[in-house]
């Protein structure tokens, strides 16, 4: 079997599935704008740069649909050339948010297309307008609609869609939900596991171990979408009440989702100055290697995960797998995973006083969280364990391929004049 993955910054969510399929003898190809990590045995074709920008609805949402259409045409051109050169795939699987899957059926009308349906922007109930101070302009709503138009054009074509959580699936239009299945890509719970003798060394040389009053926060970027301002405000209250508490924060100063004025470091420095969070007990790590992040979760006495109603973070699930005492925002899709006081605690995203109280409770009486920590790992293993998730995805791909083979007649594909793609390895 030959599968082609399509992802702007690949392999992204497909990394573990690609590894499994390659190990089982599949031929795997990735079409992307840029690579986020290498995968041995994965053949890569790049379709060019500047074909759109990731973001939540709180920003300009990609600047309209034109860059995504360009990306879709370039991906389709590569797929067409693969077919003409005798390397036609049996399946195409890709992220539908950035345009790459828009014209797959024009290039390969008889090949099953599986779309990764991560997030559909809505004017209410999600990230857009979640902040009380945010004024959603008429122009902004139009921009979001254009962003969704790319996904709608793709949803109409794909044979099957995959969404990582039920809430994320529910964001898509009702008429398309019947073709979308809920299946998370999985986390490595063998790697992300509790370790009573784990240690984490801070940049100043100080060693943190299990049992130390360590409050942790992790996000790709330290930004409002992931509740960074609320965390800093709550941490300052905790610091005043528990002098021995240490605050360890992992994440970059950029913007991954949403929009903020100025540089990320300006937001960080302003918040620390305004709240009086003690700098000698606050440790900003920047983005850290994955293994270091796991070690941080293993020594955490209170891990804070806050998010707008948006996509669910892998790091949140990995913290649960490590039995870190999780304190999370009472927002979807977090509510899909955390049951309050059973496998973690939930607080209102905007209530920094309640967040501070929960953190203090976790530090003062860590034994009270023992059962919740064990339950958190059980949740991670039972619902998100990597091998099970990838096995279910592989089984689904095989079923889609067999079903399509029984109902389709191969179509001839002719050479067409398209925009030139940036190719590697195409003869």
Short mmCIF file of C-alpha atoms in Angstrom, two decimals:
data_model
loop_
_atom_site.label_atom_id
_atom_site.label_comp_id
_atom_site.label_asym_id
_atom_site.label_seq_id
_atom_site.Cartn_x
_atom_site.Cartn_y
_atom_site.Cartn_z
CA UNK A 1 0.00 0.00 0.00
CA UNK A 2 1.15 3.49 -0.85
CA UNK A 3 -0.20 6.38 1.25
CA UNK A 4 0.45 10.07 0.70
CA UNK A 5 0.18 12.42 3.68
CA UNK A 6 -0.54 16.11 3.09
CA UNK A 7 0.31 18.60 5.81
CA UNK A 8 1.59 22.15 5.79
CA UNK A 9 4.19 21.50 8.51
CA UNK A 10 4.42 17.74 8.22
CA UNK A 11 4.24 15.12 9.30
CA UNK A 12 2.49 16.82 12.25
CA UNK A 13 -0.34 14.70 13.58
CA UNK A 14 0.57 11.90 11.16
CA UNK A 15 4.05 11.23 12.55
CA UNK A 16 3.19 8.13 14.60
CA UNK A 17 0.84 6.70 11.99
CA UNK A 18 3.50 7.14 9.32
CA UNK A 19 6.07 5.35 11.47
CA UNK A 20 3.71 2.44 12.08
CA UNK A 21 2.73 2.06 8.43
CA UNK A 22 6.35 2.19 7.27
CA UNK A 23 7.30 -0.46 9.83
CA UNK A 24 4.48 -2.64 8.44
CA UNK A 25 5.85 -2.37 4.91
CA UNK A 26 3.73 0.46 3.53
CA UNK A 27 5.22 3.05 1.18
CA UNK A 28 4.65 6.50 2.69
CA UNK A 29 5.07 9.90 1.05
CA UNK A 30 4.67 13.34 2.60
CA UNK A 31 3.74 16.47 0.66
CA UNK A 32 4.39 19.53 2.78
CA UNK A 33 5.57 23.11 2.85
CA UNK A 34 8.08 22.41 5.60
CA UNK A 35 9.10 19.52 7.88
CA UNK A 36 8.59 19.60 11.63
CA UNK A 37 10.50 16.36 12.24
CA UNK A 38 12.16 13.64 10.15
CA UNK A 39 10.72 10.14 9.82
CA UNK A 40 13.03 7.38 8.50
CA UNK A 41 11.66 5.89 5.31
CA UNK A 42 9.24 8.76 4.64
CA UNK A 43 9.70 10.24 1.17
CA UNK A 44 9.14 14.01 1.12
CA UNK A 45 8.04 16.46 -1.59
CA UNK A 46 7.78 20.15 -0.76
CA UNK A 47 5.20 22.34 -2.44
CA UNK A 48 6.70 25.73 -1.65
CA UNK A 49 6.57 28.40 1.01
CA UNK A 50 4.20 31.18 2.07
CA UNK A 51 1.05 29.23 1.25
CA UNK A 52 -0.92 30.36 4.27
CA UNK A 53 -0.52 30.92 7.99
CA UNK A 54 -1.76 28.90 10.91
CA UNK A 55 -3.77 30.58 13.59
CA UNK A 56 -6.92 30.70 15.61
CA UNK A 57 -9.92 32.80 14.69
CA UNK A 58 -8.61 35.50 16.99
CA UNK A 59 -6.13 36.58 14.33
CA UNK A 60 -6.60 37.36 10.69
CA UNK A 61 -7.32 33.66 10.19
CA UNK A 62 -4.86 33.14 7.39
CA UNK A 63 -5.43 36.37 5.50
CA UNK A 64 -8.23 34.91 3.34
CA UNK A 65 -8.45 31.86 1.14
CA UNK A 66 -6.16 32.71 -1.79
CA UNK A 67 -2.89 31.37 -0.28
CA UNK A 68 -4.63 28.11 0.56
CA UNK A 69 -5.90 27.73 -2.99
CA UNK A 70 -2.34 28.11 -4.23
CA UNK A 71 -1.23 25.39 -1.82
CA UNK A 72 -4.01 23.10 -3.00
CA UNK A 73 -3.04 23.52 -6.64
CA UNK A 74 0.59 22.77 -5.91
CA UNK A 75 -0.26 19.64 -3.95
CA UNK A 76 -2.59 18.46 -6.73
CA UNK A 77 0.17 19.04 -9.28
CA UNK A 78 2.55 16.78 -7.33
CA UNK A 79 -0.12 14.10 -6.94
CA UNK A 80 -0.85 14.21 -10.66
CA UNK A 81 2.82 13.84 -11.51
CA UNK A 82 3.20 10.93 -9.11
CA UNK A 83 0.35 9.18 -10.87
CA UNK A 84 1.72 9.87 -14.36
CA UNK A 85 5.12 8.55 -13.29
CA UNK A 86 3.74 5.23 -12.05
CA UNK A 87 3.74 6.11 -8.35
CA UNK A 88 0.04 6.61 -7.85
CA UNK A 89 -0.96 6.29 -4.18
CA UNK A 90 -3.64 3.99 -2.85
CA UNK A 91 -4.73 6.55 -0.25
CA UNK A 92 -4.29 10.27 0.41
CA UNK A 93 -4.62 11.54 3.96
CA UNK A 94 -4.20 15.19 4.87
CA UNK A 95 -5.06 18.16 7.05
CA UNK A 96 -8.00 20.04 5.54
CA UNK A 97 -7.29 23.40 7.18
CA UNK A 98 -4.56 24.83 4.93
CA UNK A 99 -5.81 24.08 1.45
CA UNK A 100 -3.54 21.17 0.57
CA UNK A 101 -6.44 18.73 0.17
CA UNK A 102 -8.71 21.02 -1.88
CA UNK A 103 -7.99 19.52 -5.31
CA UNK A 104 -7.00 15.96 -4.45
CA UNK A 105 -10.03 14.51 -6.23
CA UNK A 106 -9.23 16.51 -9.37
CA UNK A 107 -5.82 14.87 -9.51
CA UNK A 108 -6.85 11.42 -8.24
CA UNK A 109 -10.65 11.02 -8.59
CA UNK A 110 -10.63 7.29 -7.84
CA UNK A 111 -8.24 7.38 -4.84
CA UNK A 112 -9.77 7.49 -1.33
CA UNK A 113 -9.18 10.80 0.45
CA UNK A 114 -9.12 10.99 4.25
CA UNK A 115 -9.25 14.44 5.83
CA UNK A 116 -7.88 15.40 9.22
CA UNK A 117 -10.62 17.68 10.55
CA UNK A 118 -8.94 19.59 13.35
CA UNK A 119 -11.03 22.73 13.81
CA UNK A 120 -13.88 24.58 12.11
CA UNK A 121 -14.25 28.22 13.07
CA UNK A 122 -17.65 29.31 14.38
CA UNK A 123 -18.88 32.80 15.32
CA UNK A 124 -19.99 31.51 18.74
CA UNK A 125 -19.14 28.78 21.23
CA UNK A 126 -15.44 28.45 20.38
CA UNK A 127 -12.33 30.59 20.40
CA UNK A 128 -13.88 33.50 18.48
CA UNK A 129 -15.27 36.00 20.94
CA UNK A 130 -14.32 33.89 23.97
CA UNK A 131 -12.44 36.76 25.60
CA UNK A 132 -14.99 39.19 27.12
CA UNK A 133 -13.00 42.16 25.84
CA UNK A 134 -12.80 40.88 22.26
CA UNK A 135 -14.91 42.73 19.73
CA UNK A 136 -15.48 40.59 16.65
CA UNK A 137 -15.73 42.92 13.69
CA UNK A 138 -17.84 42.45 10.58
CA UNK A 139 -14.66 42.18 8.52
CA UNK A 140 -13.25 39.57 10.88
CA UNK A 141 -16.33 37.40 10.49
CA UNK A 142 -15.94 37.60 6.72
CA UNK A 143 -12.31 36.52 6.97
CA UNK A 144 -13.27 33.53 9.11
CA UNK A 145 -15.95 32.55 6.61
CA UNK A 146 -13.35 32.61 3.84
CA UNK A 147 -11.08 30.42 5.93
CA UNK A 148 -13.93 27.97 6.41
CA UNK A 149 -14.71 28.01 2.69
CA UNK A 150 -11.45 26.15 2.08
CA UNK A 151 -12.49 23.45 4.54
CA UNK A 152 -16.01 23.23 3.10
CA UNK A 153 -14.65 22.70 -0.40
CA UNK A 154 -12.51 19.87 0.96
CA UNK A 155 -15.18 18.30 3.16
CA UNK A 156 -17.40 17.88 0.12
CA UNK A 157 -14.74 15.74 -1.57
CA UNK A 158 -13.21 13.57 1.13
CA UNK A 159 -14.41 10.01 1.68
CA UNK A 160 -13.82 10.04 5.43
CA UNK A 161 -12.87 12.66 7.99
CA UNK A 162 -11.02 12.20 11.28
CA UNK A 163 -11.32 14.51 14.27
CA UNK A 164 -9.30 14.01 17.48
CA UNK A 165 -12.12 14.79 19.93
CA UNK A 166 -15.91 14.74 19.86
CA UNK A 167 -16.09 18.45 20.60
CA UNK A 168 -13.79 19.31 17.71
CA UNK A 169 -15.97 17.18 15.44
CA UNK A 170 -19.06 19.00 16.70
CA UNK A 171 -17.69 22.31 15.41
CA UNK A 172 -18.09 21.17 11.79
CA UNK A 173 -21.38 21.71 9.92
CA UNK A 174 -24.02 19.12 10.78
CA UNK A 175 -24.38 17.97 7.18
CA UNK A 176 -20.75 16.76 7.14
CA UNK A 177 -20.52 15.20 10.60
CA UNK A 178 -21.79 11.82 9.41
CA UNK A 179 -18.57 11.28 7.46
CA UNK A 180 -16.29 12.35 10.35
CA UNK A 181 -15.14 9.78 12.91
CA UNK A 182 -13.60 10.65 16.26
CA UNK A 183 -10.13 9.18 16.67
CA UNK A 184 -7.20 10.79 18.45
CA UNK A 185 -3.74 10.21 16.99
CA UNK A 186 -2.47 9.06 20.38
CA UNK A 187 0.35 9.79 22.84
CA UNK A 188 3.21 7.55 23.90
CA UNK A 189 2.17 6.48 27.40
CA UNK A 190 5.20 4.21 27.71
CA UNK A 191 7.41 7.25 27.41
CA UNK A 192 5.07 9.62 29.26
CA UNK A 193 4.76 7.76 32.54
CA UNK A 194 5.24 8.44 36.26
CA UNK A 195 8.76 8.15 37.65
CA UNK A 196 9.24 8.54 41.40
CA UNK A 197 12.99 9.11 41.01
CA UNK A 198 12.80 11.55 38.09
CA UNK A 199 14.64 14.83 38.31
CA UNK A 200 14.56 18.08 36.39
CA UNK A 201 17.51 20.46 36.46
CA UNK A 202 16.69 24.14 36.10
CA UNK A 203 18.84 26.51 34.04
CA UNK A 204 20.40 27.83 37.27
CA UNK A 205 21.55 24.30 38.18
CA UNK A 206 18.92 23.67 40.83
CA UNK A 207 17.55 20.12 40.76
CA UNK A 208 13.79 19.61 41.08
CA UNK A 209 12.55 16.17 42.18
CA UNK A 210 9.22 14.55 42.96
CA UNK A 211 7.84 15.96 46.19
CA UNK A 212 9.21 19.46 45.65
CA UNK A 213 6.60 22.28 45.46
CA UNK A 214 6.93 22.69 41.69
CA UNK A 215 4.14 24.41 39.75
CA UNK A 216 4.39 23.77 36.00
CA UNK A 217 2.90 25.34 32.90
CA UNK A 218 3.58 24.28 29.32
CA UNK A 219 2.40 25.52 25.93
CA UNK A 220 3.89 25.81 22.48
CA UNK A 221 3.76 29.59 22.95
CA UNK A 222 3.08 31.68 26.05
CA UNK A 223 -0.01 33.44 24.81
CA UNK A 224 -3.59 34.32 25.76
CA UNK A 225 -5.14 31.38 23.83
CA UNK A 226 -3.43 29.01 26.28
CA UNK A 227 -4.21 31.09 29.36
CA UNK A 228 -0.72 32.36 30.06
CA UNK A 229 -1.87 35.72 31.53
CA UNK A 230 -4.28 33.94 33.88
CA UNK A 231 -1.56 31.54 34.99
CA UNK A 232 0.88 34.34 35.85
CA UNK A 233 -1.75 36.22 37.86
CA UNK A 234 -2.65 33.08 39.81
CA UNK A 235 1.02 32.12 40.28
CA UNK A 236 1.73 35.48 41.88
CA UNK A 237 -0.97 34.81 44.47
CA UNK A 238 0.45 31.35 45.15
CA UNK A 239 3.97 32.76 45.50
CA UNK A 240 2.75 35.17 48.19
CA UNK A 241 1.10 32.36 50.18
CA UNK A 242 3.71 29.60 49.72
CA UNK A 243 7.24 31.07 49.85
CA UNK A 244 8.93 27.79 48.86
CA UNK A 245 6.89 27.32 45.66
CA UNK A 246 8.82 27.24 42.39
CA UNK A 247 7.22 28.06 39.03
CA UNK A 248 8.63 26.34 35.94
CA UNK A 249 7.24 27.50 32.60
CA UNK A 250 7.92 25.86 29.23
CA UNK A 251 6.98 27.59 25.99
CA UNK A 252 8.18 30.00 23.36
CA UNK A 253 7.61 33.73 23.11
CA UNK A 254 5.95 33.54 19.69
CA UNK A 255 2.29 33.34 18.74
CA UNK A 256 0.90 29.95 17.75
CA UNK A 257 -2.79 30.80 18.00
CA UNK A 258 -4.74 34.00 18.15
CA UNK A 259 -3.24 37.46 18.05
CA UNK A 260 -1.36 39.68 20.44
CA UNK A 261 0.31 43.01 19.94
CA UNK A 262 4.07 43.26 20.31
CA UNK A 263 6.54 40.49 20.97
CA UNK A 264 5.72 37.56 23.22
CA UNK A 265 8.57 38.46 25.54
CA UNK A 266 6.94 41.86 26.07
CA UNK A 267 3.76 40.16 27.29
CA UNK A 268 5.78 37.92 29.59
CA UNK A 269 7.84 40.74 31.04
CA UNK A 270 4.82 43.00 31.50
CA UNK A 271 2.82 40.32 33.31
CA UNK A 272 5.69 39.46 35.65
CA UNK A 273 6.22 43.14 36.45
CA UNK A 274 2.53 43.86 36.99
CA UNK A 275 1.88 40.86 39.24
CA UNK A 276 5.14 40.90 41.18
CA UNK A 277 5.78 37.22 40.47
CA UNK A 278 9.17 36.57 42.15
CA UNK A 279 11.77 36.25 39.43
CA UNK A 280 14.11 34.20 41.62
CA UNK A 281 11.43 31.50 41.88
CA UNK A 282 10.14 31.73 38.32
CA UNK A 283 11.97 29.83 35.61
CA UNK A 284 11.22 30.41 31.93
CA UNK A 285 12.63 27.52 29.91
CA UNK A 286 11.56 28.48 26.39
CA UNK A 287 10.74 25.52 24.19
CA UNK A 288 12.36 22.38 25.57
CA UNK A 289 13.12 18.95 24.07
CA UNK A 290 10.29 16.48 24.47
CA UNK A 291 12.14 14.25 26.92
CA UNK A 292 12.82 17.24 29.18
CA UNK A 293 9.15 18.15 29.06
CA UNK A 294 8.25 14.64 30.21
CA UNK A 295 10.72 14.94 33.10
CA UNK A 296 9.11 18.24 34.05
CA UNK A 297 5.68 16.61 34.22
CA UNK A 298 7.13 13.77 36.32
CA UNK A 299 8.28 16.16 39.07
CA UNK A 300 5.28 18.50 38.93
CA UNK A 301 3.29 19.03 42.11
CA UNK A 302 0.64 21.02 40.23
CA UNK A 303 0.39 21.22 36.45
CA UNK A 304 -1.78 24.00 35.04
CA UNK A 305 -3.41 23.63 31.63
CA UNK A 306 -5.59 26.47 30.40
CA UNK A 307 -7.04 26.92 26.95
CA UNK A 308 -9.68 28.79 25.01
CA UNK A 309 -12.34 26.46 23.54
CA UNK A 310 -9.98 25.26 20.84
CA UNK A 311 -7.86 22.25 19.86
CA UNK A 312 -6.63 19.97 22.64
CA UNK A 313 -2.88 19.93 23.38
CA UNK A 314 -0.77 16.78 23.37
CA UNK A 315 1.16 18.12 26.39
CA UNK A 316 -2.02 18.13 28.49
CA UNK A 317 -2.57 14.42 27.85
CA UNK A 318 1.11 13.65 28.44
CA UNK A 319 0.99 15.42 31.80
CA UNK A 320 -1.96 13.22 32.75
CA UNK A 321 -0.03 10.13 31.62
CA UNK A 322 2.85 11.16 33.91
CA UNK A 323 0.41 11.42 36.86
CA UNK A 324 1.00 15.13 37.25
CA UNK A 325 -1.79 16.67 39.38
CA UNK A 326 -3.67 18.50 36.62
CA UNK A 327 -5.58 21.74 37.17
CA UNK A 328 -7.32 22.67 33.93
CA UNK A 329 -9.74 25.21 32.55
CA UNK A 330 -13.40 24.27 32.46
CA UNK A 331 -13.54 24.66 28.69
CA UNK A 332 -14.30 22.32 25.81
CA UNK A 333 -12.69 19.99 24.81
CA UNK A 334 -10.99 19.72 28.24
CA UNK A 335 -14.36 18.73 29.73
CA UNK A 336 -14.30 15.73 27.42
CA UNK A 337 -11.25 14.37 29.25
CA UNK A 338 -11.28 15.69 32.82
CA UNK A 339 -13.95 14.77 35.36
CA UNK A 340 -13.77 17.28 38.19
CA UNK A 341 -12.08 15.84 41.29
CA UNK A 342 -11.90 12.39 39.70
CA UNK A 343 -8.91 12.60 37.36
CA UNK A 344 -8.11 16.29 37.79
CA UNK A 345 -9.71 19.56 38.79
CA UNK A 346 -11.46 22.15 36.64
CA UNK A 347 -11.60 25.90 37.19
CA UNK A 348 -13.20 28.75 35.30
CA UNK A 349 -10.72 30.02 32.70
CA UNK A 350 -11.06 33.63 33.88
CA UNK A 351 -11.18 33.02 37.65
CA UNK A 352 -7.56 33.48 38.70
CA UNK A 353 -8.50 33.41 42.40
CA UNK A 354 -10.02 29.93 42.04
CA UNK A 355 -6.97 28.81 40.07
CA UNK A 356 -4.63 30.07 42.79
CA UNK A 357 -6.67 28.25 45.45
CA UNK A 358 -6.45 24.96 43.56
CA UNK A 359 -2.69 25.30 43.09
CA UNK A 360 -2.21 26.05 46.79
CA UNK A 361 -4.36 23.07 47.72
CA UNK A 362 -2.26 20.78 45.55
CA UNK A 363 0.99 22.05 47.10
CA UNK A 364 -0.20 22.03 50.70
CA UNK A 365 -1.88 18.61 50.64
CA UNK A 366 -0.37 16.56 47.80
CA UNK A 367 -1.69 13.26 49.22
CA UNK A 368 -5.26 14.42 48.56
CA UNK A 369 -4.52 14.27 44.82
CA UNK A 370 -3.14 10.73 44.81
CA UNK A 371 -6.29 9.03 43.53
CA UNK A 372 -6.89 11.74 40.93
CA UNK A 373 -3.35 11.34 39.63
CA UNK A 374 -3.76 7.59 39.24
CA UNK A 375 -7.12 8.09 37.52
CA UNK A 376 -5.56 10.64 35.17
CA UNK A 377 -3.04 8.11 33.93
CA UNK A 378 -5.76 5.49 33.51
CA UNK A 379 -7.68 7.94 31.35
CA UNK A 380 -4.61 8.64 29.21
CA UNK A 381 -3.81 4.94 28.76
CA UNK A 382 -7.34 3.73 28.12
CA UNK A 383 -8.33 6.47 25.67
CA UNK A 384 -5.15 7.88 24.14
CA UNK A 385 -2.47 5.16 24.27
CA UNK A 386 -0.41 5.42 21.10
CA UNK A 387 -0.34 1.86 19.81
CA UNK A 388 -4.08 1.45 20.17
CA UNK A 389 -4.83 4.76 18.45
CA UNK A 390 -2.51 4.09 15.52
CA UNK A 391 -3.83 0.54 15.16
CA UNK A 392 -7.39 1.86 14.91
CA UNK A 393 -6.32 4.45 12.36
CA UNK A 394 -4.51 1.84 10.29
CA UNK A 395 -7.53 -0.45 10.40
CA UNK A 396 -9.76 2.41 9.27
CA UNK A 397 -7.44 3.20 6.34
CA UNK A 398 -7.52 -0.41 5.22
CA UNK A 399 -11.31 -0.50 5.39
CA UNK A 400 -11.63 2.71 3.40
CA UNK A 401 -9.25 1.38 0.76
CA UNK A 402 -11.12 -1.94 0.41
CA UNK A 403 -14.50 -0.26 0.34
CA UNK A 404 -13.39 2.15 -2.36
CA UNK A 405 -11.87 -0.65 -4.42
CA UNK A 406 -15.21 -2.48 -4.48
CA UNK A 407 -17.22 0.54 -5.60
CA UNK A 408 -14.90 2.48 -7.91
CA UNK A 409 -13.76 2.17 -11.50
CA UNK A 410 -10.25 3.54 -12.10
CA UNK A 411 -10.25 6.81 -14.04
CA UNK A 412 -7.67 7.94 -16.53
CA UNK A 413 -5.65 10.97 -15.52
CA UNK A 414 -4.28 13.22 -18.23
CA UNK A 415 -1.41 15.64 -17.99
CA UNK A 416 -2.66 19.16 -17.30
CA UNK A 417 -1.01 22.51 -17.18
CA UNK A 418 -0.81 23.61 -13.55
CA UNK A 419 1.19 25.99 -11.45
CA UNK A 420 4.74 24.62 -11.10
CA UNK A 421 5.39 22.89 -7.81
CA UNK A 422 8.62 22.84 -5.85
CA UNK A 423 9.43 19.15 -6.22
CA UNK A 424 12.11 16.83 -5.00
CA UNK A 425 12.73 13.49 -6.62
CA UNK A 426 10.06 13.69 -9.31
CA UNK A 427 11.44 12.36 -12.58
#
